[in-house]
XYZ file of C-alpha atoms in Angstrom:
609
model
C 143.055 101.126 79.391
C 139.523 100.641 77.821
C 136.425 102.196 78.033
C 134.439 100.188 80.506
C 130.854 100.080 78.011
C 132.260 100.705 74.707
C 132.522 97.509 73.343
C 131.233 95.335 70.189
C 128.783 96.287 67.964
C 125.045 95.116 68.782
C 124.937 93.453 64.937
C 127.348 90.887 65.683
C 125.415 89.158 68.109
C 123.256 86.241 66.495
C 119.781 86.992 66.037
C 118.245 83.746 64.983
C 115.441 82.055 66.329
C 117.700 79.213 67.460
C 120.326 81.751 68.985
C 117.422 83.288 70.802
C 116.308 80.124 71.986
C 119.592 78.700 72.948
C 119.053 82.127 75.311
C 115.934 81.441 76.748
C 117.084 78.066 77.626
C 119.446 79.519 79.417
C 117.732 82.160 81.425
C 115.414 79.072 82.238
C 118.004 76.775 84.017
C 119.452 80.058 85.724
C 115.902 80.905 86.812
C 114.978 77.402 87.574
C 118.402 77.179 90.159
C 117.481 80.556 91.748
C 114.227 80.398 92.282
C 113.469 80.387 96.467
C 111.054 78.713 98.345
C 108.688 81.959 98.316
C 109.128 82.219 94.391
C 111.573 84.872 94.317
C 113.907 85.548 91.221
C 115.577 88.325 92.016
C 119.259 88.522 91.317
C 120.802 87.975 95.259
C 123.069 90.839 95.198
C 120.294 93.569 93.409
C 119.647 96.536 95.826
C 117.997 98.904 93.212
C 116.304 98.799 90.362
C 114.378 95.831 91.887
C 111.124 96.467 92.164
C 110.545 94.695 88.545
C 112.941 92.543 88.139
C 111.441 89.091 89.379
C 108.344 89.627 87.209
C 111.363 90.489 83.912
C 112.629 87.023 84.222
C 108.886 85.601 84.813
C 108.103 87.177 81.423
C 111.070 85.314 79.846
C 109.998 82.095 81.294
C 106.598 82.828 80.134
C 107.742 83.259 76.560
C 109.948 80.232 76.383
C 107.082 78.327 77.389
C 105.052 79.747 74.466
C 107.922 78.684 72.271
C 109.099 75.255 73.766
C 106.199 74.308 76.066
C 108.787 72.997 78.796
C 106.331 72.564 82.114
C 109.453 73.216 84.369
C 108.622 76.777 83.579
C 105.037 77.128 83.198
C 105.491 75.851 86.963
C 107.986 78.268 87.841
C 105.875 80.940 86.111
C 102.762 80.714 88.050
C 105.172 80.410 91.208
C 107.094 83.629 90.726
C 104.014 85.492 89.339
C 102.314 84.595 92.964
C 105.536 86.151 94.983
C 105.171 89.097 92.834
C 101.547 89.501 93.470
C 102.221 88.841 96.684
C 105.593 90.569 98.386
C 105.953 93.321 95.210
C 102.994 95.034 94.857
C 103.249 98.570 96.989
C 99.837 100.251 97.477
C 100.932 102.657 100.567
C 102.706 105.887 99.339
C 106.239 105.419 99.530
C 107.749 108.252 102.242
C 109.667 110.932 100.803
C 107.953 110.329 96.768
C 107.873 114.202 95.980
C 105.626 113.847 92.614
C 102.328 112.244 93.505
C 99.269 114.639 92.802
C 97.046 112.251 94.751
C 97.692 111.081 98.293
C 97.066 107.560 99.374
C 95.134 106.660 96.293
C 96.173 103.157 97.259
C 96.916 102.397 93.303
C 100.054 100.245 93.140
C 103.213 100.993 91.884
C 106.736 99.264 92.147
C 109.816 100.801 93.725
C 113.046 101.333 92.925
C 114.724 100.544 95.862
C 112.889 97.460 98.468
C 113.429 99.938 101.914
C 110.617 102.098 102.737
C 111.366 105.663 101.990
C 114.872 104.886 100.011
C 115.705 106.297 96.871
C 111.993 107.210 96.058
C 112.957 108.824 92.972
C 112.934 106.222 90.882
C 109.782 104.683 91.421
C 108.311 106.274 88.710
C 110.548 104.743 85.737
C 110.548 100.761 88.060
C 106.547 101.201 88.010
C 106.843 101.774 84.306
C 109.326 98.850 83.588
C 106.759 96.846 85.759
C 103.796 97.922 83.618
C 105.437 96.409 80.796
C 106.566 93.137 82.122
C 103.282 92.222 83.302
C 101.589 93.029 79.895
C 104.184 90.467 78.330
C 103.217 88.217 80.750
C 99.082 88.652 79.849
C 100.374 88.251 76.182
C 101.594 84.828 77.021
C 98.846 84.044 79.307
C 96.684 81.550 77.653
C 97.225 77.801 79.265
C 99.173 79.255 81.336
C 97.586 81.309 83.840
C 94.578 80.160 85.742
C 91.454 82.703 85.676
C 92.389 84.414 88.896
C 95.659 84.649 88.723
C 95.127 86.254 84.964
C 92.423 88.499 86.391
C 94.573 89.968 89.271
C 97.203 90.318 86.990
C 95.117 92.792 84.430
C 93.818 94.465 87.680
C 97.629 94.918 89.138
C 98.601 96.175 85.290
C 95.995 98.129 84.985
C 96.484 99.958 88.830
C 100.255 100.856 87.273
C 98.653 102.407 84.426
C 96.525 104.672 86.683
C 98.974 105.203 89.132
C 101.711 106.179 86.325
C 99.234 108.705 84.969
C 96.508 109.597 87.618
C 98.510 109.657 91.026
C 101.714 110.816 89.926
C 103.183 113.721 87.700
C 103.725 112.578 84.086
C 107.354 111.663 83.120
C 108.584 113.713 86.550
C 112.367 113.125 85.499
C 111.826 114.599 82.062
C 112.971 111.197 80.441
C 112.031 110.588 76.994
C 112.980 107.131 77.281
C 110.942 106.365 80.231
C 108.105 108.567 79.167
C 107.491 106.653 75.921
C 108.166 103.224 77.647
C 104.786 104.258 79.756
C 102.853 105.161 76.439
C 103.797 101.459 75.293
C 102.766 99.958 78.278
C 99.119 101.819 77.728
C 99.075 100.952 74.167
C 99.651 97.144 74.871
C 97.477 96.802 78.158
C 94.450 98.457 76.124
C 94.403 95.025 73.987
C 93.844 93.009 77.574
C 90.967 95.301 79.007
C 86.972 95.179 78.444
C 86.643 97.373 74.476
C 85.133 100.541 76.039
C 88.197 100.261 79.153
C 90.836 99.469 76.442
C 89.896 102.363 73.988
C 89.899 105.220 76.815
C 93.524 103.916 78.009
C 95.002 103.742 74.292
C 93.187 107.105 73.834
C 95.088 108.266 77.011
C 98.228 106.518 75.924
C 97.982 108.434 71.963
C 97.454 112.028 73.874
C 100.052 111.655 76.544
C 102.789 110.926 73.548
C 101.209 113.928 71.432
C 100.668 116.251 74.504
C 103.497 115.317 77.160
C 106.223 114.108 74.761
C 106.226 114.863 71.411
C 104.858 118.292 71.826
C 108.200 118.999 74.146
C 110.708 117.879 71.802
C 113.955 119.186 71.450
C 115.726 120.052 68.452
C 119.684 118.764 67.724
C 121.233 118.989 64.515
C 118.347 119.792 62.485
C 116.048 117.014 64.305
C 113.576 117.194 66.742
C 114.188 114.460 69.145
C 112.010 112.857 72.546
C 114.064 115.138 75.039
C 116.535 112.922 77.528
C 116.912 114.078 80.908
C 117.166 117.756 79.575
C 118.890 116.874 76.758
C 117.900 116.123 73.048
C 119.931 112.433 72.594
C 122.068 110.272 75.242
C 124.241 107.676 73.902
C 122.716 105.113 76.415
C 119.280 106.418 76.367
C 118.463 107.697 73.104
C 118.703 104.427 71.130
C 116.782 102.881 73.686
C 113.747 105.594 72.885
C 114.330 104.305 68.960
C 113.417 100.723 70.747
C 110.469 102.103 72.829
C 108.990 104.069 69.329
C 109.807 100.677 67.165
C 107.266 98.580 70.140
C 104.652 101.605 70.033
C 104.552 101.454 66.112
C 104.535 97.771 66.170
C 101.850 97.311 68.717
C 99.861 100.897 67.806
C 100.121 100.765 64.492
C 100.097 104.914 64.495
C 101.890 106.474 61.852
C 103.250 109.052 64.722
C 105.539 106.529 66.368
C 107.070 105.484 62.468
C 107.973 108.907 61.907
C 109.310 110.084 64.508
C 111.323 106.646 64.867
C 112.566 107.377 61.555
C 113.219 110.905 62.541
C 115.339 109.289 65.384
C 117.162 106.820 63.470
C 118.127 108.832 60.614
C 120.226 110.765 63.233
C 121.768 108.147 65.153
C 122.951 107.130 61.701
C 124.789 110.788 60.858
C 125.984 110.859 64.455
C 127.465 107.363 64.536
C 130.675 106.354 63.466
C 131.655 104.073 61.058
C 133.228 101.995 63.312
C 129.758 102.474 66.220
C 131.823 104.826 68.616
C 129.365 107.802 70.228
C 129.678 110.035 72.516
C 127.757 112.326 74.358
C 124.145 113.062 76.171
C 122.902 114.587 79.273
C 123.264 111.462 81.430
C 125.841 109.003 80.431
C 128.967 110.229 78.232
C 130.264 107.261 77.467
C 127.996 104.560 78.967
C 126.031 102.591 76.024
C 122.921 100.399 76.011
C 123.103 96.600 74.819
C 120.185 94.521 74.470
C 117.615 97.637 75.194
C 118.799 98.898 71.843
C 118.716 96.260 69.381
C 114.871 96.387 68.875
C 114.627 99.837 68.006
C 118.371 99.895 65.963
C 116.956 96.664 64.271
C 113.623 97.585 63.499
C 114.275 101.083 62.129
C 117.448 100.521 60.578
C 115.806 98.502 58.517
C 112.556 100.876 57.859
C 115.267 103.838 56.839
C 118.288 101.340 55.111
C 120.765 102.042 57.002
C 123.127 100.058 59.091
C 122.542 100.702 62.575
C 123.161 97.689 64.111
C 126.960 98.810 63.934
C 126.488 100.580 67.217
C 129.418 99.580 69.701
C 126.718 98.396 72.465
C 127.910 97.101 76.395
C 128.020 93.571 75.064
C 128.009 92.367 78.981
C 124.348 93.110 78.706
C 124.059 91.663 74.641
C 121.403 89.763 75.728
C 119.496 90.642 79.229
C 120.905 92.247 82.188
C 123.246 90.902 84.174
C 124.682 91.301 87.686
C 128.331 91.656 88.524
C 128.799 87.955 88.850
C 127.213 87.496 85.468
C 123.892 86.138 86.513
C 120.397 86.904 84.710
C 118.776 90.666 86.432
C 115.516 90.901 85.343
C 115.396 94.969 84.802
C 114.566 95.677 80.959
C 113.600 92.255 80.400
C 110.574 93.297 78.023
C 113.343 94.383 75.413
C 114.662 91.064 74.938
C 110.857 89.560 74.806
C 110.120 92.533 71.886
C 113.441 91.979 70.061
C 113.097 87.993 70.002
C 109.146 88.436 68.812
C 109.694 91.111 66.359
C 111.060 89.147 62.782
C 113.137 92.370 61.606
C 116.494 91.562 60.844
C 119.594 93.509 60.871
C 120.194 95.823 57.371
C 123.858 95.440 57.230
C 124.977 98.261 54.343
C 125.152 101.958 55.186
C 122.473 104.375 53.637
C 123.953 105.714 50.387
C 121.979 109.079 51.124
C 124.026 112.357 51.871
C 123.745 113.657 55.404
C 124.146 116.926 56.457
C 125.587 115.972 59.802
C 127.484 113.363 58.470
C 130.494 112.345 56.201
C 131.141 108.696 55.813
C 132.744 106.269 53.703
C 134.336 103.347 54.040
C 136.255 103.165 57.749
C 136.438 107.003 58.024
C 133.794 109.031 59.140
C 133.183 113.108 60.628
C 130.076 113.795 62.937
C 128.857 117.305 62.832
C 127.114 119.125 65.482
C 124.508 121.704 65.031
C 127.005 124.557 64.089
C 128.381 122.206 61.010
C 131.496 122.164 63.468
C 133.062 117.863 64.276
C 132.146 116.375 67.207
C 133.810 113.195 66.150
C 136.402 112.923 63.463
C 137.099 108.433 62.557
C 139.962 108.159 60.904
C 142.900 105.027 61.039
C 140.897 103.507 63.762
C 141.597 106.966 66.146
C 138.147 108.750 67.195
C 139.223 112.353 67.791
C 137.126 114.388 70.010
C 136.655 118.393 69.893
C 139.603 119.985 71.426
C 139.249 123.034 74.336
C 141.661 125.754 74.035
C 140.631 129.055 76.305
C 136.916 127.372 77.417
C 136.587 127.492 73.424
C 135.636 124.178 72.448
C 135.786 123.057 68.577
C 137.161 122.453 65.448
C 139.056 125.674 63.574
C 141.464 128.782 63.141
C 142.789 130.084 66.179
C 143.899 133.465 66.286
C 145.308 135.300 69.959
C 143.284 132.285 71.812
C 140.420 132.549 69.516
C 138.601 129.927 68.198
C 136.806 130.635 64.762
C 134.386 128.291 64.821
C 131.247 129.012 65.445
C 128.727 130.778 62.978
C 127.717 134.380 62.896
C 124.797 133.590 59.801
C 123.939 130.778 57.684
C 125.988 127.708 57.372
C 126.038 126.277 54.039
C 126.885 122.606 53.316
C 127.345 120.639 49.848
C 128.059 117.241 49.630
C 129.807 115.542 46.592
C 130.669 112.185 45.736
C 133.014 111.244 42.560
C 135.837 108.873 41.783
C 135.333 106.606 45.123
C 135.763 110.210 46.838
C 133.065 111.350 49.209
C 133.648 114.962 50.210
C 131.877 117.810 52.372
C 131.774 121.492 51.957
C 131.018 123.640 55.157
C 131.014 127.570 54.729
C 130.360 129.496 57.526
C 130.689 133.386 58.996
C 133.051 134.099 61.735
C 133.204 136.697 63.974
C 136.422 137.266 65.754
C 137.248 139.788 69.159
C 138.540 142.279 66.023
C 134.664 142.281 64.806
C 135.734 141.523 61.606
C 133.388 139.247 59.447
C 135.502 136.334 57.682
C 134.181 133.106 56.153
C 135.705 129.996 57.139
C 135.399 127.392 54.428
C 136.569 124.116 55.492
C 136.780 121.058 53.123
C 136.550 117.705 53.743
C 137.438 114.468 51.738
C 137.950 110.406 52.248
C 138.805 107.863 50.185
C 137.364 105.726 52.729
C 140.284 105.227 54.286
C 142.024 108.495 54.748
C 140.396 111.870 55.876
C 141.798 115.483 53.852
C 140.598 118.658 56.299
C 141.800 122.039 54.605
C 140.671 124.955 55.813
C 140.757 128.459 54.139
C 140.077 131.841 56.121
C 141.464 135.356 55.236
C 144.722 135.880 56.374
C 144.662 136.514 60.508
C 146.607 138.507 62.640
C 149.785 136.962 65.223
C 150.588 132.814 64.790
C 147.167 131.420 64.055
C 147.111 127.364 64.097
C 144.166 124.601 63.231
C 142.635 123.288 66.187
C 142.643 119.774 65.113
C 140.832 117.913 67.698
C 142.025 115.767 70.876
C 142.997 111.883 70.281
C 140.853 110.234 72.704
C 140.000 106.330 71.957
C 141.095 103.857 68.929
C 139.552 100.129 68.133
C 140.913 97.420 69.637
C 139.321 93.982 68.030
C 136.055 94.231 70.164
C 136.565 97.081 72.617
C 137.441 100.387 72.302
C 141.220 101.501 74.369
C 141.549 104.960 75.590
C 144.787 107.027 73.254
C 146.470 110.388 73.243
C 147.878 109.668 69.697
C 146.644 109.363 66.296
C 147.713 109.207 62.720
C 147.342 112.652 61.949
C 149.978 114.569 59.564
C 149.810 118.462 58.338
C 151.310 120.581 55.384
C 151.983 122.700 58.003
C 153.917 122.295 61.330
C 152.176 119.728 63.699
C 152.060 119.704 67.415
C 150.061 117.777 69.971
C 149.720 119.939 73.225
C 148.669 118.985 76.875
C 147.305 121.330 79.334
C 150.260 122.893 81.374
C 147.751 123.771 83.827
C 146.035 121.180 86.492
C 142.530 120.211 87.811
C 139.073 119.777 86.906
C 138.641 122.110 84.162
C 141.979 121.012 82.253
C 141.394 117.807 80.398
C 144.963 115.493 79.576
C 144.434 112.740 77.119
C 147.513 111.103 78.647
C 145.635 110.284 82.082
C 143.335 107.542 83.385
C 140.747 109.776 84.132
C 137.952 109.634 81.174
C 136.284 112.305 79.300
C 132.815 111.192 81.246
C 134.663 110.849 84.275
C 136.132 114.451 83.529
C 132.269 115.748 82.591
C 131.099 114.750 85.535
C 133.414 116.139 87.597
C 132.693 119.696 86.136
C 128.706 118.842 86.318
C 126.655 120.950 88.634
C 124.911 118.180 89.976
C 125.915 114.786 91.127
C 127.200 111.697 88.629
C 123.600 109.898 87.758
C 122.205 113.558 87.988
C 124.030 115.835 86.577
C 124.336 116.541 83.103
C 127.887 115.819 81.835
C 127.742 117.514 78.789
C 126.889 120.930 80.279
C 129.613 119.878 82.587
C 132.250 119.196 80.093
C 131.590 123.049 78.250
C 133.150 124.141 81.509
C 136.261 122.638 80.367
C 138.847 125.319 79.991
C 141.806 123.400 77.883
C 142.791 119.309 76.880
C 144.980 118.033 74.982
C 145.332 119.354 71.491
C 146.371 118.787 67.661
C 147.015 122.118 66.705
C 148.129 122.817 62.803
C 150.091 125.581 61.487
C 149.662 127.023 58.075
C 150.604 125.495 55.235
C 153.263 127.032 53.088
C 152.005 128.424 49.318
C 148.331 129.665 49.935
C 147.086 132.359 47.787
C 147.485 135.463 48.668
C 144.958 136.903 51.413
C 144.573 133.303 52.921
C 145.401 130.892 55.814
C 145.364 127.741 54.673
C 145.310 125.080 56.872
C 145.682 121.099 55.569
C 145.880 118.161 58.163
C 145.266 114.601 56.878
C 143.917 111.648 59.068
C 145.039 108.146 58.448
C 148.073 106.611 56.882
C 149.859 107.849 53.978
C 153.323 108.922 52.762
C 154.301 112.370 52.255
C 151.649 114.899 52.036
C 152.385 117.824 49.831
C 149.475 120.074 48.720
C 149.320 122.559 47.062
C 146.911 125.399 46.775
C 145.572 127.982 43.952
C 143.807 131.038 43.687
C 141.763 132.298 40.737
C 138.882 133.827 39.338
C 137.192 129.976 39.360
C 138.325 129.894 43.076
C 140.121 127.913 45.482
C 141.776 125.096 43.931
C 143.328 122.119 46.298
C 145.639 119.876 45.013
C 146.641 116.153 46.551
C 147.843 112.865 46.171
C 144.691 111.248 46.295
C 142.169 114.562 44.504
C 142.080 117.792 42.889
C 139.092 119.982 44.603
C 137.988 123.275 43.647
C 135.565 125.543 46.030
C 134.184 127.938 44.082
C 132.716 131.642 45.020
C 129.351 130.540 44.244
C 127.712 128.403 42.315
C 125.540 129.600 39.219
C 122.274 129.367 40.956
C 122.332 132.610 41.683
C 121.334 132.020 45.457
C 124.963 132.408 46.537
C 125.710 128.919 47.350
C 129.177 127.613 47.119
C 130.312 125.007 44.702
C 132.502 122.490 44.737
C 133.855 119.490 42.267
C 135.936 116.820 42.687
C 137.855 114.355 40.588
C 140.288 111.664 41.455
């Protein structure tokens, strides 16, 4: 089976201005056939997420008539702006909304869901996304609009703006993505209002972002990152904050919104793949963003040089989203208005700079969480998850059920790069149920095609074994199919394990269910809601590689070697010695040394082909 969002990456789509147009001609003749009587464009089937999504498409018909001047949809423009104006504008509190701070301040706002009193929740973020199609549609506004049918427009925008950050709670579902979105939308209806008007809602927009966002960041990996429903990144979310900080910086100009973009970016990058497989985030485990990305990829991607645009998006929604038939939904149509105005194009090579939380060359690649521990090991075209053994979830020695894996002190990293050979040293102190301090050092080395992982602890206790990681998903051409099997072979013995156990909290590779399906299930709150992640560190066992030791290591030491990725026979061998730990292979010699001569008690490490 595949996963059901990850699918090609967002690069490969054409970008031009002819592709884009070839797309706006299209959204025109779908528009153009849907249209009804009262000037409707909503999608037929749409039940939520609604409450914008007529005045989305407007805003695309609006900017292919800046671009083509076709009257067909300066027509249909004026029509569906009237309906919205008209049957979309809500200025009666909505029964059930449990954030206003004012009651019946008769400010509009848009709703989620059509049905008085249904699904209140989400009228916040739909007022937001509302906000920021009606600016695009005041940016395309002259010869288009009439006078009063522009004025009531900046009146309507300007009533979500107050309502967003007046009536209601700021950002109620603690969502950086829809929190920033709102900043953008103040930042770009300030340019439409009288000077003194405009300045005190940019001035609003600028503190809200220092104040209510920025100020509450969280930190992941050695970032500090717009936090995502409770969380510090979501693969579906988090890039589309990147896109939200690329439109602030490019309509705001404020340094703020660079930064932190960059900030943003530059750890997408160490937690992406090579091949643009993620995983992980407090909403969505495995659900990615397509068109709402490729601004923010694109834009600072380019700004940090690194290739970004590799992210495996839900090509289904490459351009605009879409309903189940297919057909144009207006929700998030501002992102395809910002990505076809903004002239950034895609930087296509990967950043030659070292990452701490990253390894990469080539078509092999290790993500590292914040204890310097994988999350994601690419290797062959296999994307190997952390394994669970005992509610112990990792990368490492285990010892009795133990997993030595995560640190009791400093983690220290080097990175080295010689002969075609990129390689990554990770020390770290262990603590295991004995109390006894031991430093794990793990190793690891590509060629860009093959990944080298060989650990070194002092000796343990019983019949200790590498906890390798699970084999979860491989490429497929464009999509990504779900595995249990990889191309993984060890010094040592090698065995891939399955939970002998059933239920929620035991995890089998072999099954249909998926890991976000699995997440969710162990979640304390409901799918949408909860936070899968959380959920998932619930898990008690999954499927397993688990490594035994390999035969000849010094004396005092478990050594553990497991390569990823083809290859013949795989023979290394190991030395001890007063320079230190010396690995031999077919492919490199490495030697970890004590410390280097800095005298700060850092490890070294060289490498030669």
């Amino acid at each position: 089976m595949h996963l059901p969002h990850q699918r090609g990456p967002l690069h490969d789509l054409p970008d031009t201005p002819q592709a884009y147009d070839a797309v706006l001609a299209d959204v025109t003749e779908q528009a153009l056939a849907r249209m009804t009587p009262e000037g409707s464009l909503e999608h037929p089937d749409a039940h939520d997420d609604i409450g914008d999504t007529s005045l989305g498409i407007t805003s695309l018909l609006a900017l292919a008539w800046q671009r083509g001047k076709d009257p067909r949809s300066a027509e249909a423009v004026r029509r569906s702006l009237a309906f919205h104006l008209r049957e979309r504008v809500y200025t009666d509190d909505n029964p059930g909304y449990p954030n206003l701070r004012v009651i019946n301040s008769g400010l509009p706002y848009a709703r989620y869901v059509l049905e008085s009193g249904a699904h209140p929740i989400g009228d916040w973020p739909s007022t937001v996304w509302a906000l920021l199609q009606a600016v695009n549609v005041l940016d395309a506004a002259d010869g288009l609009l009439d006078d009063g049918q522009r004025a009531e427009l900046e009146e309507l925008a300007h009533g979500y703006w107050r309502w967003l950050t007046e009536a209601t709670f700021f950002n109620p579902q603690e969502a950086g993505n829809q929190a920033i979105g709102c900043v953008v939308g103040g930042l770009m209806l300030a340019r439409h209002l009288p000077a003194a008007q405009g300045e005190s809602v940019r001035a609003r927009a600028l503190a809200l972002y220092a104040d209510e966002i920025r100020a509450h960041r969280v930190r992941d990996r050695g970032a500090l990152l717009p936090p995502e429903h409770g969380g510090a990144y979501d693969n579906n979310y988090g890039p589309i904050s990147l896109s939200f900080l690329a439109q602030a910086h490019r309509v705001g100009g404020g340094e703020i919104f660079a930064e932190d973009g960059d900030t943003l970016a530059r750890y997408i990058d160490a937690r992406l793949t090579s091949g643009g497989y993620d995983n992980g985030g407090p909403r969505y485990s495995e659900q990615h963003s397509g068109f709402e990305s490729v601004l923010g990829l694109r834009y600072f991607g380019a700004r940090i040089g690194a290739d970004l645009g590799r992210y495996r998006g839900d090509t289904r929604w490459g351009r605009h989203a879409v309903g189940a038939d297919g057909g144009i939904d207006g929700h998030f149509a501002f992102m395809l208005v910002w990505q076809i105005q903004d002239p950034t194009r895609w930087h296509r090579t990967p950043s030659p700079a070292p990452a701490r939380h990253q390894l990469r060359l080539g078509t092999v690649s290790v993500a590292f969480d914040s204890r310097m521990t994988p999350s994601l090991i690419e290797a062959g075209g296999t994307y190997h998850l952390p394994a669970a053994v005992d509610r112990q979830h990792g990368f490492g020695p285990v010892t009795d059920g133990f997993l030595l894996c995560r640190p009791m002190g400093e983690v220290r990293v080097r990175d080295v790069r010689s002969g075609g050979l990129a390689a990554k040293l990770v020390t770290k102190p262990v603590v295991g149920r004995d109390h006894v301090l031991r430093h794990v050092r793990s190793l690891y080395v590509t060629d860009g095609t093959r990944l080298w992982v060989t650990v070194a602890v002092e000796r343990l206790d019983g019949a200790p074994y590498l906890l390798s990681g699970m084999p979860y998903a491989a490429d497929d051409g464009d999509r990504v199919r779900r595995t249990a099997e990889g191309e993984v072979t060890s010094a040592g013995g090698l065995r891939l394990t399955h939970p002998t156990a059933s239920g929620p909290g035991h995890f089998d590779a072999r099954g249909e269910l998926t890991q976000e399906q699995a997440a969710f299930a162990l979640a304390a709150d409901p799918r949408g809601y909860g936070n899968p992640d959380e959920g998932w560190r619930h898990l008690i066992s999954s499927s397993a590689l688990e490594a035994e030791p390999a035969p000849g290591a010094p004396e005092g030491l478990h050594v553990f070697a497991v390569r990823y990725g083809p290859g013949g026979a795989f023979e290394p061998v190991f030395e001890g010695g007063a320079d230190g730990f010396t690995v031999r292979t077919e492919a490199f010699t490495a030697v970890v040394g004590a410390v280097a001569g800095d005298g700060r008690g850092e490890p070294s490490l060289t490498l030669r082909r």
